[in-house]
CSV table of C-alpha atoms and ligand atoms in Angstrom, one decimal:
chain,number,residue,atom,x,y,z
A,1,MET,CA,-54.3,75.8,52.5
A,2,SER,CA,-57.4,74.9,50.3
A,3,MET,CA,-57.9,76.8,47.1
A,4,ASP,CA,-61.0,78.4,48.6
A,5,ALA,CA,-59.0,79.8,51.5
A,6,LYS,CA,-56.3,81.0,49.1
A,7,VAL,CA,-58.8,82.9,47.0
A,8,GLU,CA,-60.4,84.4,50.1
A,9,ARG,CA,-57.0,85.6,51.4
A,10,ALA,CA,-56.0,87.0,48.0
A,11,ARG,CA,-59.3,89.0,47.8
A,12,GLN,CA,-58.9,90.2,51.4
A,13,GLU,CA,-55.3,91.4,50.7
A,14,PHE,CA,-56.4,93.1,47.5
A,15,GLY,CA,-59.2,94.9,49.4
A,16,ASP,CA,-56.8,96.0,52.2
A,17,ARG,CA,-54.3,97.4,49.6
A,18,ASN,CA,-56.8,99.4,47.7
A,19,PRO,CA,-59.0,101.4,50.2
A,20,ARG,CA,-59.5,104.3,47.8
A,21,SER,CA,-60.6,102.1,44.9
A,22,ARG,CA,-63.0,100.4,47.3
A,23,ARG,CA,-64.5,103.7,48.5
A,24,TYR,CA,-64.9,104.9,44.9
A,25,PHE,CA,-66.5,101.6,43.9
A,26,GLU,CA,-69.0,101.6,46.7
A,27,SER,CA,-70.1,105.1,45.9
A,28,ALA,CA,-70.2,104.5,42.2
A,29,ARG,CA,-72.5,101.5,42.7
A,30,GLN,CA,-75.3,103.9,43.9
A,31,VAL,CA,-75.6,105.4,40.4
A,32,LEU,CA,-73.9,102.9,38.1
A,33,PRO,CA,-75.2,99.4,38.3
A,34,GLY,CA,-72.2,97.2,39.1
A,35,GLY,CA,-70.2,100.4,39.9
A,36,HIS,CA,-69.0,100.9,36.3
A,37,THR,CA,-70.2,100.9,32.7
A,38,ARG,CA,-68.2,98.1,31.0
A,39,THR,CA,-69.2,94.6,32.2
A,40,VAL,CA,-65.8,93.2,31.2
A,41,LEU,CA,-64.1,95.1,34.0
A,42,THR,CA,-65.9,93.3,36.7
A,43,HIS,CA,-64.0,91.2,39.2
A,44,LEU,CA,-64.1,90.4,42.9
A,45,PRO,CA,-63.8,92.1,45.3
A,46,PHE,CA,-64.0,95.3,43.1
A,47,PRO,CA,-62.1,96.7,40.1
A,48,LEU,CA,-59.2,99.2,40.5
A,49,VAL,CA,-59.7,102.8,39.6
A,50,PHE,CA,-56.9,104.3,37.7
A,51,ALA,CA,-55.8,107.9,38.0
A,52,THR,CA,-53.1,108.3,35.4
A,53,GLY,CA,-51.2,106.4,32.6
A,54,GLU,CA,-47.8,107.1,31.3
A,55,GLY,CA,-46.1,105.0,28.5
A,56,SER,CA,-46.6,101.4,29.5
A,57,THR,CA,-47.7,102.0,33.1
A,58,LEU,CA,-50.9,102.8,35.0
A,59,THR,CA,-51.2,104.3,38.4
A,60,ASP,CA,-54.3,103.7,40.5
A,61,ILE,CA,-55.9,106.1,43.0
A,62,ASP,CA,-54.2,104.4,45.9
A,63,GLY,CA,-50.8,105.2,44.3
A,64,HIS,CA,-49.8,101.7,43.0
A,65,VAL,CA,-48.0,101.6,39.7
A,66,TYR,CA,-48.7,98.7,37.3
A,67,VAL,CA,-47.1,97.6,34.1
A,68,ASP,CA,-50.2,97.6,31.9
A,69,MET,CA,-50.1,94.2,30.2
A,70,LEU,CA,-53.8,94.4,29.2
A,71,GLY,CA,-53.6,97.4,26.8
A,72,ASP,CA,-57.3,98.1,27.2
A,73,TYR,CA,-58.4,94.8,25.6
A,74,THR,CA,-56.3,95.7,22.5
A,75,ALA,CA,-57.5,99.4,22.2
A,76,GLY,CA,-54.5,100.6,24.0
A,77,LEU,CA,-51.9,99.4,21.5
A,78,LEU,CA,-50.1,102.7,21.5
A,79,GLY,CA,-49.6,102.8,25.3
A,80,HIS,CA,-50.7,105.7,27.4
A,81,SER,CA,-48.9,108.8,26.1
A,82,GLU,CA,-48.3,108.6,22.4
A,83,ARG,CA,-47.5,112.3,21.8
A,84,ARG,CA,-47.9,112.2,18.1
A,85,VAL,CA,-51.6,111.3,18.5
A,86,LEU,CA,-52.4,113.3,21.6
A,87,ASP,CA,-50.8,116.5,20.2
A,88,ALA,CA,-52.5,116.2,16.8
A,89,VAL,CA,-55.9,115.8,18.5
A,90,ALA,CA,-55.2,118.7,21.0
A,91,LEU,CA,-54.3,120.9,18.0
A,92,ALA,CA,-57.4,119.9,16.1
A,93,LEU,CA,-59.6,120.6,19.1
A,94,THR,CA,-58.3,124.1,19.5
A,95,SER,CA,-60.4,125.2,16.5
A,96,ASN,CA,-63.4,122.9,16.7
A,97,ALA,CA,-64.7,120.0,18.8
A,98,SER,CA,-67.8,119.2,16.6
A,99,VAL,CA,-68.4,120.6,13.2
A,100,GLY,CA,-71.9,119.2,12.2
A,101,GLY,CA,-70.5,118.8,8.7
A,102,ILE,CA,-67.6,117.2,6.8
A,103,HIS,CA,-64.1,117.7,8.3
A,104,PRO,CA,-60.9,117.4,6.3
A,105,ALA,CA,-59.5,114.5,8.5
A,106,GLU,CA,-62.3,112.2,7.4
A,107,ALA,CA,-61.3,111.1,3.9
A,108,PRO,CA,-57.6,110.8,4.7
A,109,LEU,CA,-58.4,108.2,7.5
A,110,ALA,CA,-60.7,106.4,5.0
A,111,ARG,CA,-57.8,106.4,2.5
A,112,HIS,CA,-55.4,104.9,5.1
A,113,MET,CA,-58.0,102.2,6.0
A,114,CYS,CA,-58.6,101.3,2.3
A,115,ASP,CA,-54.9,101.2,1.4
A,116,ARG,CA,-53.8,99.3,4.5
A,117,PHE,CA,-56.5,96.7,4.7
A,118,GLY,CA,-57.3,96.3,1.0
A,119,LEU,CA,-60.8,97.8,1.3
A,120,GLU,CA,-62.5,99.4,-1.7
A,121,ARG,CA,-64.8,101.5,0.5
A,122,VAL,CA,-65.2,102.2,4.3
A,123,ARG,CA,-67.6,103.9,6.6
A,124,PHE,CA,-67.1,105.0,10.2
A,125,THR,CA,-69.1,104.3,13.3
A,126,ASN,CA,-68.5,104.9,17.0
A,127,SER,CA,-67.7,101.4,18.2
A,128,GLY,CA,-66.9,97.9,17.0
A,129,THR,CA,-70.4,96.9,18.1
A,130,GLU,CA,-71.9,99.3,15.7
A,131,ALA,CA,-69.5,98.4,12.9
A,132,ASN,CA,-70.7,94.8,13.2
A,133,LEU,CA,-74.3,95.7,13.3
A,134,MET,CA,-73.8,97.7,10.2
A,135,ALA,CA,-71.8,95.0,8.4
A,136,ILE,CA,-74.6,92.5,9.1
A,137,THR,CA,-77.2,95.0,7.9
A,138,THR,CA,-75.2,95.5,4.7
A,139,ALA,CA,-75.2,91.8,4.1
A,140,LEU,CA,-79.0,91.4,4.8
A,141,MET,CA,-79.8,94.3,2.5
A,142,ALA,CA,-77.5,93.0,-0.3
A,143,THR,CA,-78.7,89.4,-0.2
A,144,GLY,CA,-82.4,89.9,0.8
A,145,ARG,CA,-81.8,86.9,3.1
A,146,SER,CA,-82.2,86.7,6.8
A,147,ARG,CA,-79.9,84.2,8.6
A,148,VAL,CA,-76.5,85.1,10.0
A,149,MET,CA,-73.9,82.5,11.0
A,150,VAL,CA,-71.8,83.2,14.0
A,151,PHE,CA,-69.7,81.0,16.3
A,152,GLN,CA,-69.8,79.8,19.8
A,153,GLY,CA,-67.5,81.9,21.9
A,154,GLY,CA,-67.6,84.8,19.4
A,155,TYR,CA,-67.9,88.3,20.6
A,156,HIS,CA,-68.8,91.0,18.1
A,157,GLY,CA,-70.2,93.6,20.6
A,158,GLY,CA,-72.5,94.2,23.5
A,159,LEU,CA,-75.6,93.1,21.4
A,160,LEU,CA,-73.7,90.5,19.5
A,161,TYR,CA,-72.6,88.2,22.3
A,162,PHE,CA,-72.0,84.5,21.8
A,163,ALA,CA,-69.8,83.5,24.7
A,164,THR,CA,-72.2,80.8,25.6
A,165,GLY,CA,-74.3,80.5,22.5
A,166,GLN,CA,-77.0,83.1,21.8
A,167,ALA,CA,-77.4,85.7,24.5
A,168,ARG,CA,-81.0,86.7,25.3
A,169,TRP,CA,-80.1,90.4,24.9
A,170,ASN,CA,-78.6,90.1,21.5
A,171,ALA,CA,-79.9,92.3,18.6
A,172,PRO,CA,-82.8,90.4,17.0
A,173,TYR,CA,-81.2,89.0,13.9
A,174,GLU,CA,-81.7,85.4,12.9
A,175,PHE,CA,-78.5,84.0,14.2
A,176,VAL,CA,-77.3,80.5,13.7
A,177,VAL,CA,-74.5,79.6,16.2
A,178,ALA,CA,-71.9,77.2,14.8
A,179,SER,CA,-68.8,75.6,16.5
A,180,TYR,CA,-65.5,77.4,16.1
A,181,ASN,CA,-62.8,75.3,14.5
A,182,ASP,CA,-65.2,72.5,13.7
A,183,THR,CA,-65.0,72.4,9.9
A,184,ASP,CA,-67.3,69.4,9.3
A,185,ALA,CA,-70.1,70.7,11.5
A,186,THR,CA,-69.8,74.2,10.1
A,187,LEU,CA,-69.9,73.1,6.5
A,188,LYS,CA,-72.9,70.8,7.2
A,189,LEU,CA,-74.8,73.8,8.8
A,190,ILE,CA,-74.0,76.1,5.8
A,191,LYS,CA,-75.3,73.4,3.5
A,192,GLU,CA,-78.5,73.1,5.5
A,193,ILE,CA,-79.2,76.9,5.6
A,194,GLY,CA,-78.0,77.4,2.1
A,195,PRO,CA,-80.2,79.9,0.3
A,196,ASN,CA,-81.3,81.6,3.5
A,197,LEU,CA,-77.7,82.4,4.6
A,198,ALA,CA,-77.1,86.2,4.4
A,199,ALA,CA,-73.8,86.4,6.2
A,200,LEU,CA,-71.0,84.5,7.9
A,201,LEU,CA,-69.5,86.6,10.7
A,202,VAL,CA,-66.3,85.4,12.3
A,203,GLU,CA,-63.3,86.5,14.2
A,204,PRO,CA,-60.0,85.2,12.7
A,205,MET,CA,-59.1,84.6,16.4
A,206,LEU,CA,-61.7,84.4,19.2
A,207,GLY,CA,-60.6,87.4,21.2
A,208,ALA,CA,-62.9,87.7,24.2
A,209,GLY,CA,-63.4,83.9,23.8
A,210,GLY,CA,-59.8,83.4,24.9
A,211,CYS,CA,-57.4,84.3,22.2
A,212,ILE,CA,-58.0,81.1,20.2
A,213,PRO,CA,-56.9,81.4,16.6
A,214,ALA,CA,-58.9,79.9,13.8
A,215,ASP,CA,-57.4,76.9,12.1
A,216,THR,CA,-56.4,78.0,8.6
A,217,GLN,CA,-58.1,75.1,7.0
A,218,PHE,CA,-61.4,75.7,9.0
A,219,LEU,CA,-61.5,79.4,8.1
A,220,GLN,CA,-60.8,78.8,4.4
A,221,ALA,CA,-63.4,76.0,4.1
A,222,ALA,CA,-66.0,78.1,5.9
A,223,PHE,CA,-65.4,81.1,3.8
A,224,GLY,CA,-65.5,79.0,0.6
A,225,ALA,CA,-68.7,77.3,1.5
A,226,ALA,CA,-70.5,80.5,2.7
A,227,ARG,CA,-69.5,82.3,-0.5
A,228,GLU,CA,-70.7,79.4,-2.6
A,229,ALA,CA,-74.0,79.6,-0.8
A,230,GLY,CA,-74.3,83.2,-1.9
A,231,ALA,CA,-73.7,84.7,1.6
A,232,VAL,CA,-71.5,87.7,2.4
A,233,VAL,CA,-68.4,86.7,4.3
A,234,ILE,CA,-67.5,89.2,7.2
A,235,ALA,CA,-64.3,89.1,9.1
A,236,ASP,CA,-64.4,90.8,12.5
A,237,GLU,CA,-61.0,92.3,12.7
A,238,VAL,CA,-61.9,94.7,15.5
A,239,MET,CA,-59.1,93.2,17.6
A,240,THR,CA,-57.0,91.3,15.1
A,241,SER,CA,-56.3,94.0,12.4
A,242,ARG,CA,-53.1,94.7,14.4
A,243,HIS,CA,-51.5,91.5,13.2
A,244,GLY,CA,-49.2,91.7,10.2
A,245,ALA,CA,-49.3,94.4,7.5
A,246,THR,CA,-53.0,94.0,6.6
A,247,GLY,CA,-54.7,92.2,9.4
A,248,MET,CA,-55.1,88.6,10.5
A,249,ALA,CA,-57.6,87.3,7.9
A,250,ALA,CA,-55.0,87.8,5.2
A,251,LEU,CA,-52.4,85.9,7.3
A,252,LEU,CA,-54.7,83.0,7.4
A,253,GLY,CA,-55.2,83.1,3.7
A,254,VAL,CA,-58.8,84.4,3.4
A,255,ARG,CA,-60.2,87.5,2.0
A,256,PRO,CA,-63.6,88.6,3.4
A,257,ASP,CA,-66.2,90.6,1.4
A,258,LEU,CA,-66.6,92.9,4.4
A,259,ALA,CA,-64.4,93.5,7.5
A,260,THR,CA,-65.0,95.4,10.7
A,261,TYR,CA,-62.5,97.5,12.7
A,262,GLY,CA,-62.2,99.3,16.0
A,263,LYS,CA,-60.1,99.6,19.1
A,264,TYR,CA,-56.5,100.9,18.6
A,265,ILE,CA,-57.2,102.6,15.3
A,266,GLY,CA,-58.9,105.5,17.1
A,267,GLY,CA,-55.8,106.0,19.2
A,268,GLY,CA,-57.8,105.7,22.4
A,269,PHE,CA,-60.9,107.6,21.1
A,270,SER,CA,-64.2,105.9,20.3
A,271,PHE,CA,-63.8,104.1,17.0
A,272,GLY,CA,-65.4,101.7,14.6
A,273,ALA,CA,-65.5,101.1,10.9
A,274,PHE,CA,-66.8,98.6,8.4
A,275,GLY,CA,-65.7,98.3,4.8
A,276,GLY,CA,-64.9,96.1,1.9
A,277,ALA,CA,-66.2,95.4,-1.6
A,278,ALA,CA,-67.6,98.5,-3.4
A,279,VAL,CA,-70.6,96.5,-4.7
A,280,LEU,CA,-71.7,96.0,-1.1
A,281,MET,CA,-70.6,99.3,0.4
A,282,ASP,CA,-72.1,101.4,-2.4
A,283,GLN,CA,-75.5,100.6,-1.0
A,284,TYR,CA,-74.7,103.6,1.2
A,285,ASP,CA,-73.8,105.9,-1.8
A,286,THR,CA,-76.3,108.7,-1.8
A,287,SER,CA,-74.7,110.6,-4.6
A,288,PRO,CA,-77.1,111.2,-7.5
A,289,ALA,CA,-74.5,110.0,-10.1
A,290,VAL,CA,-74.9,106.5,-8.8
A,291,GLY,CA,-78.7,106.7,-9.3
A,292,HIS,CA,-79.6,104.4,-6.4
A,293,VAL,CA,-83.3,104.4,-5.8
A,294,SER,CA,-83.0,103.5,-2.2
A,295,PRO,CA,-79.6,103.7,-0.7
A,296,ILE,CA,-79.3,102.5,2.9
A,297,ALA,CA,-79.3,105.4,5.3
A,298,HIS,CA,-76.4,105.2,7.8
A,299,ALA,CA,-76.4,108.2,10.1
A,300,GLY,CA,-74.5,108.8,13.3
A,301,THR,CA,-73.8,112.2,14.9
A,302,PHE,CA,-70.2,111.2,15.9
A,303,ASN,CA,-69.3,108.9,13.0
A,304,ASN,CA,-66.8,111.5,11.7
A,305,ASN,CA,-65.9,113.1,15.0
A,306,ILE,CA,-62.8,115.3,14.8
A,307,ALA,CA,-60.9,113.7,17.6
A,308,THR,CA,-61.2,110.2,16.3
A,309,MET,CA,-60.6,111.1,12.6
A,310,THR,CA,-57.5,113.1,13.5
A,311,ALA,CA,-56.2,110.4,15.8
A,312,GLY,CA,-56.8,107.6,13.4
A,313,THR,CA,-55.0,109.4,10.6
A,314,VAL,CA,-51.9,109.7,12.8
A,315,VAL,CA,-52.2,106.1,14.1
A,316,LEU,CA,-52.3,104.4,10.7
A,317,GLY,CA,-50.2,107.0,8.8
A,318,GLU,CA,-47.4,107.6,11.3
A,319,VAL,CA,-47.4,105.4,14.4
A,320,PHE,CA,-48.6,101.9,13.6
A,321,THR,CA,-47.5,101.6,10.0
A,322,ALA,CA,-47.5,98.3,8.2
A,323,SER,CA,-43.8,97.7,9.0
A,324,VAL,CA,-44.3,98.6,12.7
A,325,ALA,CA,-47.3,96.1,12.7
A,326,LYS,CA,-45.1,93.3,11.3
A,327,ASP,CA,-42.4,93.9,13.9
A,328,HIS,CA,-44.9,94.1,16.7
A,329,MET,CA,-46.4,90.8,15.7
A,330,ALA,CA,-42.9,89.2,15.8
A,331,ARG,CA,-42.3,90.7,19.2
A,332,GLY,CA,-45.6,89.3,20.4
A,333,ASN,CA,-44.8,85.8,19.1
A,334,GLU,CA,-41.5,85.9,20.9
A,335,PHE,CA,-43.0,87.1,24.2
A,336,ARG,CA,-45.7,84.5,24.0
A,337,SER,CA,-43.2,81.7,23.7
A,338,LEU,CA,-41.3,83.1,26.8
A,339,ILE,CA,-44.6,83.1,28.7
A,340,MET,CA,-45.2,79.5,27.6
A,341,ASP,CA,-41.7,78.5,28.9
A,342,VAL,CA,-42.5,80.2,32.3
A,343,VAL,CA,-45.8,78.4,32.5
A,344,SER,CA,-44.5,75.0,31.6
A,345,ARG,CA,-41.5,75.2,34.0
A,346,SER,CA,-44.0,76.1,36.9
A,347,GLY,CA,-45.7,72.8,36.9
A,348,VAL,CA,-49.0,74.6,37.5
A,349,PRO,CA,-51.9,73.4,35.2
A,350,VAL,CA,-52.0,76.5,33.0
A,351,SER,CA,-51.8,76.9,29.2
A,352,VAL,CA,-51.3,79.8,26.8
A,353,THR,CA,-53.0,80.6,23.5
A,354,GLY,CA,-52.8,83.5,21.2
A,355,PHE,CA,-51.4,85.0,18.0
A,356,GLY,CA,-48.8,87.8,17.6
A,357,SER,CA,-49.1,90.4,20.4
A,358,MET,CA,-52.4,89.0,21.8
A,359,MET,CA,-52.5,86.1,24.2
A,360,SER,CA,-54.3,84.5,27.1
A,361,LEU,CA,-53.5,82.5,30.1
A,362,HIS,CA,-55.9,79.6,30.8
A,363,ALA,CA,-56.1,77.8,34.1
A,364,ARG,CA,-56.4,74.4,32.3
A,365,ILE,CA,-54.4,72.0,30.3
A,366,PRO,CA,-54.3,71.2,27.5
A,367,ALA,CA,-54.7,74.6,25.7
A,368,PRO,CA,-58.2,75.1,24.5
A,369,THR,CA,-59.0,75.1,20.8
A,370,ASP,CA,-62.6,76.4,21.1
A,371,ALA,CA,-64.7,78.4,23.5
A,372,VAL,CA,-66.3,75.5,25.2
A,373,GLN,CA,-62.9,74.2,26.3
A,374,ALA,CA,-61.8,77.7,27.2
A,375,ALA,CA,-64.7,78.0,29.6
A,376,ASP,CA,-63.9,74.7,31.2
A,377,ARG,CA,-61.1,75.9,33.4
A,378,ASP,CA,-60.2,76.2,37.1
A,379,ALA,CA,-61.9,79.5,38.0
A,380,GLU,CA,-60.2,79.7,41.4
A,381,LEU,CA,-56.7,79.2,39.9
A,382,GLN,CA,-57.5,81.8,37.2
A,383,GLU,CA,-58.5,84.3,39.9
A,384,LEU,CA,-55.4,83.6,42.0
A,385,ILE,CA,-53.2,84.2,39.0
A,386,PHE,CA,-54.9,87.5,38.2
A,387,LEU,CA,-54.8,88.8,41.8
A,388,GLY,CA,-51.3,87.4,42.2
A,389,LEU,CA,-50.1,89.4,39.2
A,390,LEU,CA,-51.8,92.6,40.4
A,391,GLN,CA,-50.0,92.1,43.8
A,392,ARG,CA,-46.7,92.0,41.8
A,393,GLY,CA,-47.5,95.1,39.8
A,394,ILE,CA,-48.8,93.5,36.6
A,395,TYR,CA,-52.2,94.5,35.2
A,396,THR,CA,-53.9,91.8,33.0
A,397,ALA,CA,-57.5,90.9,32.4
A,398,PRO,CA,-59.3,88.8,35.0
A,399,ARG,CA,-59.9,86.2,32.3
A,400,GLY,CA,-56.2,86.0,31.5
A,401,MET,CA,-55.8,88.2,28.5
A,402,ILE,CA,-52.5,90.0,27.8
A,403,ASN,CA,-51.8,92.4,24.9
A,404,LEU,CA,-48.4,93.9,24.1
A,405,SER,CA,-48.4,97.6,23.4
A,406,LEU,CA,-45.8,99.6,21.5
A,407,ALA,CA,-44.8,101.3,24.8
A,408,HIS,CA,-43.6,98.1,26.5
A,409,THR,CA,-39.9,98.2,27.1
A,410,ASP,CA,-37.8,95.0,27.3
A,411,ASP,CA,-37.6,95.6,31.1
A,412,ASP,CA,-41.4,95.7,31.3
A,413,LEU,CA,-41.7,92.4,29.6
A,414,ALA,CA,-38.9,90.9,31.8
A,415,ALA,CA,-40.8,92.2,34.9
A,416,ALA,CA,-44.0,90.6,33.7
A,417,LEU,CA,-42.3,87.2,33.1
A,418,ASP,CA,-40.6,87.4,36.6
A,419,ALA,CA,-43.9,88.3,38.2
A,420,LEU,CA,-45.7,85.4,36.5
A,421,ALA,CA,-43.0,82.9,37.5
A,422,ASP,CA,-43.1,84.1,41.1
A,423,CYS,CA,-46.9,84.1,41.2
A,424,LEU,CA,-47.1,80.5,39.9
A,425,SER,CA,-44.4,79.3,42.2
A,426,ALA,CA,-46.2,80.8,45.2
A,427,LEU,CA,-49.2,78.7,44.3
A,428,HIS,CA,-47.3,75.6,45.3
A,429,SER,CA,-47.0,76.7,48.9
B,1,PMP,N1,-65.6,92.7,17.9
B,1,PMP,C1,-64.6,92.2,18.7
B,1,PMP,C2,-63.8,91.0,18.1
B,1,PMP,C3,-64.3,92.7,19.9
B,1,PMP,O1,-63.3,92.2,20.6
B,1,PMP,C4,-65.1,93.8,20.4
B,1,PMP,C5,-64.8,94.5,21.7
B,1,PMP,N2,-64.1,93.7,22.7
B,1,PMP,C6,-66.1,94.3,19.6
B,1,PMP,C7,-66.3,93.7,18.3
B,1,PMP,C8,-66.9,95.5,20.0
B,1,PMP,O2,-66.3,96.6,20.0
B,1,PMP,P1,-66.7,97.9,20.9
B,1,PMP,O3,-66.4,97.5,22.3
B,1,PMP,O4,-65.9,99.0,20.4
B,1,PMP,O5,-68.2,98.0,20.7
């Protein structure tokens, strides 16, 4: 059977298995363009609708149970029913849902963030997108410069999208898009821009771009050159702060001036944060003692919302401590090498990239080292793997992303490996 026909059959079977999700989707499309409100969830013939989650599993509205190997694109690190977080939030919400003032859970979360990630100061936002917009703004205001270096394949938020270079809908900063993991070209570009470069914004590993880690030497050289040019160096750790005790930048031997955070730290509630050097962050200090003539205003009704502040304090203080983070990274590395074994034994042209508990399957060989290579893959094979895994009860991202959560049991991981082996072997028939 041709690949086209296999894809057509897989979509048909998926549609037949999920009549309730289909009906929901068709009705939702009348009021939500595309039937949902997160573009990343799109796939053919329609995305699943989930009714409940428990531990490491999700149940859709047609009653199928899946091992959740996606972990909400890293935001679901804790799994679906971490009682310590949910109970603390439920308790906090019995007295107040929104205070319109300062709440006692705010500074403790800030303290956890500073201690854990080596920040001198931090401020909260509602999303990783906002955190990056604010970090860029912080750099522009501090330097008085205008240009911002980002990387092809980078993703820093809905308005900071560089999957294929500069998106037309991006926020109107003066971006310069460099090539990820290309040290010579990046250093040359930094030299050219020199005194106009306000910031370098980079993910220690391209997340949405395919779980492609930065080469240590590339990242260190880019940080050094940008700093020498007088720019502010910003690490986007929205996804990667889960790695090791203090986040991935430190593991690659670099220390940014500012870093941005999001995802799992909010324990499933909307979260974002940016922080770093006091000399930059104190541009937001409005206290008279500092005597700033014109601090930067940073408002946001829900920046300090009670649910997130409470959840985050429990996440960093009790659940995902530095030692749990280190163990989780080791478990991820081990699982990724098992996935690689399954893939290489299958003889199907698929590669695996990643770091720690984040990884991606790519329908191409060899494994990509930048986003241009990652995009150059067999789209039909990628779709067949995604739909084949769903059919076998394993939920991943259409683009191949897999993220381990704290809720995964050894049996879950074994089931995922078996399903992948079975799915790849079925592709030979
Ligand atoms: N930065 C990175 C590296 C991300 O992966 C994401 C989200 N996928 C964001 C920023 C944006 O975060 P949010 O979706 O919370 O706006």
